[in-house]
Tab-separated table of C-alpha atoms in Angstrom:
chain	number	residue	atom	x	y	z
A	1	UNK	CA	90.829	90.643	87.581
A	2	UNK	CA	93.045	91.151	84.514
A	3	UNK	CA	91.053	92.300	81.363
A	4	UNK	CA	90.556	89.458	78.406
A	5	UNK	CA	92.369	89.355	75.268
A	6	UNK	CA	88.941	89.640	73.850
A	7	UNK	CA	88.267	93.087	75.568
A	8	UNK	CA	91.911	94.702	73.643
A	9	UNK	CA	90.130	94.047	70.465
A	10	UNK	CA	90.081	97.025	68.123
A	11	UNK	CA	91.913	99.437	70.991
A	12	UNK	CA	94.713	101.565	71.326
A	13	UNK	CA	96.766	100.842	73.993
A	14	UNK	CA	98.815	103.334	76.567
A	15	UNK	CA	100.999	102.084	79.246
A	16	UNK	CA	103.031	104.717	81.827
A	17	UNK	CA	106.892	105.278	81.041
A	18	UNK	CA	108.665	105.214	85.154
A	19	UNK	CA	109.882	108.669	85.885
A	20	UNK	CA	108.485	110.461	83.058
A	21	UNK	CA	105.015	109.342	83.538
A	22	UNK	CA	104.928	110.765	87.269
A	23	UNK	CA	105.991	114.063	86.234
A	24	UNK	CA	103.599	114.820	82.760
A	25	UNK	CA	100.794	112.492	83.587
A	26	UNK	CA	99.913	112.109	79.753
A	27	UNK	CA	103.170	110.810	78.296
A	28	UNK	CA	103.331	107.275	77.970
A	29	UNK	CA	104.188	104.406	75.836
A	30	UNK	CA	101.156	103.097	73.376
A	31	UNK	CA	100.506	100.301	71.460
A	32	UNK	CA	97.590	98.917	69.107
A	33	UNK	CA	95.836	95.915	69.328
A	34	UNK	CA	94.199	93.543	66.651
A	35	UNK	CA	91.180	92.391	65.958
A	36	UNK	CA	92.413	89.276	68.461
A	37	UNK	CA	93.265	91.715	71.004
A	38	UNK	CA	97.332	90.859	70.250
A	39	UNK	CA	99.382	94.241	70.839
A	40	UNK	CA	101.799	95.578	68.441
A	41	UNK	CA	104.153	98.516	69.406
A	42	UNK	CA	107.252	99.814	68.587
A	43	UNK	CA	109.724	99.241	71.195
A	44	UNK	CA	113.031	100.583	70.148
A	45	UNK	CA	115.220	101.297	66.541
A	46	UNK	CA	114.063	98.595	64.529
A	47	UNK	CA	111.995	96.785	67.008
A	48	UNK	CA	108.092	96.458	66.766
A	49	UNK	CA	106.742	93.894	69.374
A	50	UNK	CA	103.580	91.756	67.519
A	51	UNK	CA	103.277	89.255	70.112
A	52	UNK	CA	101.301	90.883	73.073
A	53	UNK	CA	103.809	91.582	75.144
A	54	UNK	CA	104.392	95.893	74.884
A	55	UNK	CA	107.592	97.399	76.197
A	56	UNK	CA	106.842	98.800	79.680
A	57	UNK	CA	104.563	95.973	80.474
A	58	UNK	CA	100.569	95.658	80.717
A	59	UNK	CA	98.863	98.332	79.101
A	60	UNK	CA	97.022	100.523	82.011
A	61	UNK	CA	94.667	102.323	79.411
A	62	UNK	CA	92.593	101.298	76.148
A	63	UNK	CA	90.828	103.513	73.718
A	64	UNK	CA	87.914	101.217	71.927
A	65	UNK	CA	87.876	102.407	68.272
A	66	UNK	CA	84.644	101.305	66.526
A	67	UNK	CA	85.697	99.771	62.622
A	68	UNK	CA	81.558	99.337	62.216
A	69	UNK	CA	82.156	102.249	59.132
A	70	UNK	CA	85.499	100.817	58.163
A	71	UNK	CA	85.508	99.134	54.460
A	72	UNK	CA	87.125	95.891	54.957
A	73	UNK	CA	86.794	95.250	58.562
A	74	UNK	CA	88.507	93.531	61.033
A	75	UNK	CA	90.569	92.512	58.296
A	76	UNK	CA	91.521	96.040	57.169
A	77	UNK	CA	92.461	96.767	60.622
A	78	UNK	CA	94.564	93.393	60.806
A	79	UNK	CA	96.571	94.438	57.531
A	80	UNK	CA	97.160	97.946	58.470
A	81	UNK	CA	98.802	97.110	61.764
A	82	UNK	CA	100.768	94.136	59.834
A	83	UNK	CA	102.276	97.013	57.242
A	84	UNK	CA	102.902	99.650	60.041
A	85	UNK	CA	104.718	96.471	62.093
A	86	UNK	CA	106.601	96.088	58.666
A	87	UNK	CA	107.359	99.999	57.928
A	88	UNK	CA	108.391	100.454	61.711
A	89	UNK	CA	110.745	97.321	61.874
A	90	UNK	CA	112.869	99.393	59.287
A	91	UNK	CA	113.336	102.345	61.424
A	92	UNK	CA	115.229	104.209	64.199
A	93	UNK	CA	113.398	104.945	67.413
A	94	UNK	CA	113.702	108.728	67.720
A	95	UNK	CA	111.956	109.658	71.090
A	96	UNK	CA	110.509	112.885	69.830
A	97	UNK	CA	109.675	112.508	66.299
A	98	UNK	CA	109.374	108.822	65.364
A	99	UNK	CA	108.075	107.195	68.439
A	100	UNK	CA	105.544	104.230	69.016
A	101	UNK	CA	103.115	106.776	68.937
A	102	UNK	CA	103.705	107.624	65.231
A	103	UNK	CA	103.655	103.773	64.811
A	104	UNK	CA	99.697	103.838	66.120
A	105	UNK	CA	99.282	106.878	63.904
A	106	UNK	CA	100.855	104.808	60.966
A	107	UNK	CA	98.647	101.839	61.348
A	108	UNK	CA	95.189	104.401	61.322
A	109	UNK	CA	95.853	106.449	58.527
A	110	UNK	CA	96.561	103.685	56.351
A	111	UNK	CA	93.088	102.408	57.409
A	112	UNK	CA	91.752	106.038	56.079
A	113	UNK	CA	89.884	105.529	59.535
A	114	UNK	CA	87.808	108.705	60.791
A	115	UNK	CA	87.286	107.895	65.051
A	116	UNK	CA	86.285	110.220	67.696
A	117	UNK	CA	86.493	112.804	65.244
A	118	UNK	CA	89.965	112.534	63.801
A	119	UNK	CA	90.608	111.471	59.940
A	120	UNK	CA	94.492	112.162	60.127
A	121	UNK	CA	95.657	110.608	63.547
A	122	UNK	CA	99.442	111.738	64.439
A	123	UNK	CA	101.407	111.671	67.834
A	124	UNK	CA	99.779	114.691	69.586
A	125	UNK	CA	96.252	113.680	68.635
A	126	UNK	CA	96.718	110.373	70.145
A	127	UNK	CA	98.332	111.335	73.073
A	128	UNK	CA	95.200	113.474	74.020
A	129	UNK	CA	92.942	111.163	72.557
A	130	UNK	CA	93.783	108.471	75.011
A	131	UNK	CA	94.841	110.903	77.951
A	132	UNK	CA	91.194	112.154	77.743
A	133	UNK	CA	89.156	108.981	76.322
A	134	UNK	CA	90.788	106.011	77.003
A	135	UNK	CA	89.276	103.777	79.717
A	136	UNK	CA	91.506	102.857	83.126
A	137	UNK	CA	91.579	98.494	83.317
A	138	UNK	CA	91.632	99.161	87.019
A	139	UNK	CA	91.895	101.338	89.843
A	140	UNK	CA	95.194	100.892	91.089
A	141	UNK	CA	96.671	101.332	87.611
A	142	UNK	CA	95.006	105.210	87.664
A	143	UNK	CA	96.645	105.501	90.873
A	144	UNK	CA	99.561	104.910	89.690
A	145	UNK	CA	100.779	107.544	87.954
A	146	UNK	CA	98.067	110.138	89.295
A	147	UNK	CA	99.233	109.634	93.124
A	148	UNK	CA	103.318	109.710	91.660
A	149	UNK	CA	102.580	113.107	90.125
A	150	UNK	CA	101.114	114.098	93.523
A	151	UNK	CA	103.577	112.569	95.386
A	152	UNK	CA	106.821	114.158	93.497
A	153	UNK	CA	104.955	117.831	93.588
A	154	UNK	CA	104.819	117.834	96.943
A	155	UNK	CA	108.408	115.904	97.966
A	156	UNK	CA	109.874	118.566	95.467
A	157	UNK	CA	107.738	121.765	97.175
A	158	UNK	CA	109.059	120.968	100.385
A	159	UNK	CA	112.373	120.170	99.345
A	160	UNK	CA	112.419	123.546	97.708
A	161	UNK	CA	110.527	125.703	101.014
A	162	UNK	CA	113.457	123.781	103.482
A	163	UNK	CA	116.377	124.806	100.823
A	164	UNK	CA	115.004	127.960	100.457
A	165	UNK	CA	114.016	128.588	103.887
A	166	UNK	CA	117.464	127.530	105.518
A	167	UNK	CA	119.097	130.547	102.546
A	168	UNK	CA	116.442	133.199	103.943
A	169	UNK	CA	117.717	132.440	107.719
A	170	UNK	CA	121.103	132.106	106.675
A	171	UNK	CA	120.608	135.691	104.789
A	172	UNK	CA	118.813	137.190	107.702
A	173	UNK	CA	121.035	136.271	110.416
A	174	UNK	CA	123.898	138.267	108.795
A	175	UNK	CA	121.230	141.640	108.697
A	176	UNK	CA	119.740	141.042	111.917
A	177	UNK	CA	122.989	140.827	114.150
A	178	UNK	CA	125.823	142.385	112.788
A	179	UNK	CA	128.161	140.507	115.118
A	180	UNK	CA	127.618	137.478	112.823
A	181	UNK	CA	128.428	139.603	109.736
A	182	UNK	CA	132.011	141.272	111.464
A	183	UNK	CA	132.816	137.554	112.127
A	184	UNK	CA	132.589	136.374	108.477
A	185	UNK	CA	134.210	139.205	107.086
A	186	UNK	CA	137.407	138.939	109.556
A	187	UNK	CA	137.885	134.977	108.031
C-alpha cells in the first residue's frame, strides 16, 4: 500500500538518484512537502516542481518535522516553501552547490525552524538528517538501493580479482618457464 497524501504532511522528502544512489547509499534527490502533503522540489535550472510529482519519481524516504513550536503554523510552513519555490524558480541547478537540497534548506531557515536539533539546516545536514532519520514507506524501496550497493561491490570485486588474477598468471608464466619468455622476446 502506497502512503497517503495525508502521511507527507510536514516531511522532507528523499528519493534515490539511478547509478549514483547504488554507489553512495546517502545521495539522493529530496523534496519538501506541505502542510497538504503536496511536494515541492527543485528539479533542474529554473525548475521547482509544486505539484506532487518530484523528479526521480515517488519519494522512498520521509523525515516528519514537528511545527508544534513553530510561530505561525502550518501556515508558516506553507509560505516558506511558496518563497523558496519562488527564489529557486530564478536559479541555475548547480549539482554541487545549489541543488534541491539547498532548496529544502531554503524553505527551513526562512521558517527560523529548530528540528532534530538543527537551527541552520544546509545541504550536508539534511543529507544526514534523512540518511539517518528519515522513515523507509516500504520494504522494497530500502532494498532498493541497499541491495544495488551490495550488488555493484561485489560485481566490481570480482571483476577486479578475474582482471587481476588473469595479469598475475600472465606475469608468472613468463618467470616460471623461461621457454615462454625466449618466445616473446624473439617476436
Amino acid at each position: 500500500m502506497e502512503t497517503a497524501r495525508e502521511d507527507l504532511a510536514f516531511t522532507i522528502l528523499w528519493s534515490p538518484l539511478p547509478g549514483i544512489t547504488w554507489f553512495i547509499p546517502f545521495i539522493g534527490h529530496m523534496g519538501i512537502a506541505n502542510s497538504a502533503g503536496i511536494a515541492s522540489d527543485f528539479q533542474g535550472p529554473y525548475t521547482v516542481g509544486d505539484r506532487g510529482r518530484m523528479a526521480f519519481g515517488r519519494p522512498t524516504r520521509a523525515l516528519k518535522i514537528d511545527i508544534s513550536d513553530l510561530p505561525g503554523g502550518s501556515d508558516e510552513w506553507d509560505n516558506a516553501i511558496a518563497k523558496a519555490n519562488g527564489v529557486y524558480c530564478g536559479r541555475m541547478h548547480n549539482i554541487c552547490c545549489d541543488n534541491c537540497h539547498s532548496h529544502v534548506a531554503c524553505a527551513l531557515n526562512s521558517m527560523n525552524l529548530r528540528a532534530y536539533g538543527v537551527r541552520k539546516f544546509d545541504m550536508v545536514k539534511l543529507c544526514f538528517l534523512v540518511f539517518f532519520k528519515g522513515r523507509f514507506f516500504v520494504f522494497w524501496r530500502f532494498r532498493s538501493p541497499v541491495f544495488a550497493l551490495h550488488y555493484n561491490v561485489e560485481y566490481f570485486s570480482s571483476v577486479g580479482v578475474a582482471i587481476t588474477g588473469q595479469f598475475v598468471k600472465n606475469s608468472w608464466s613468463c618467470v616460471l618457464n623461461p621457454a615462454v619468455l625466449k618466445r616473446s622476446s624473439l617476436t
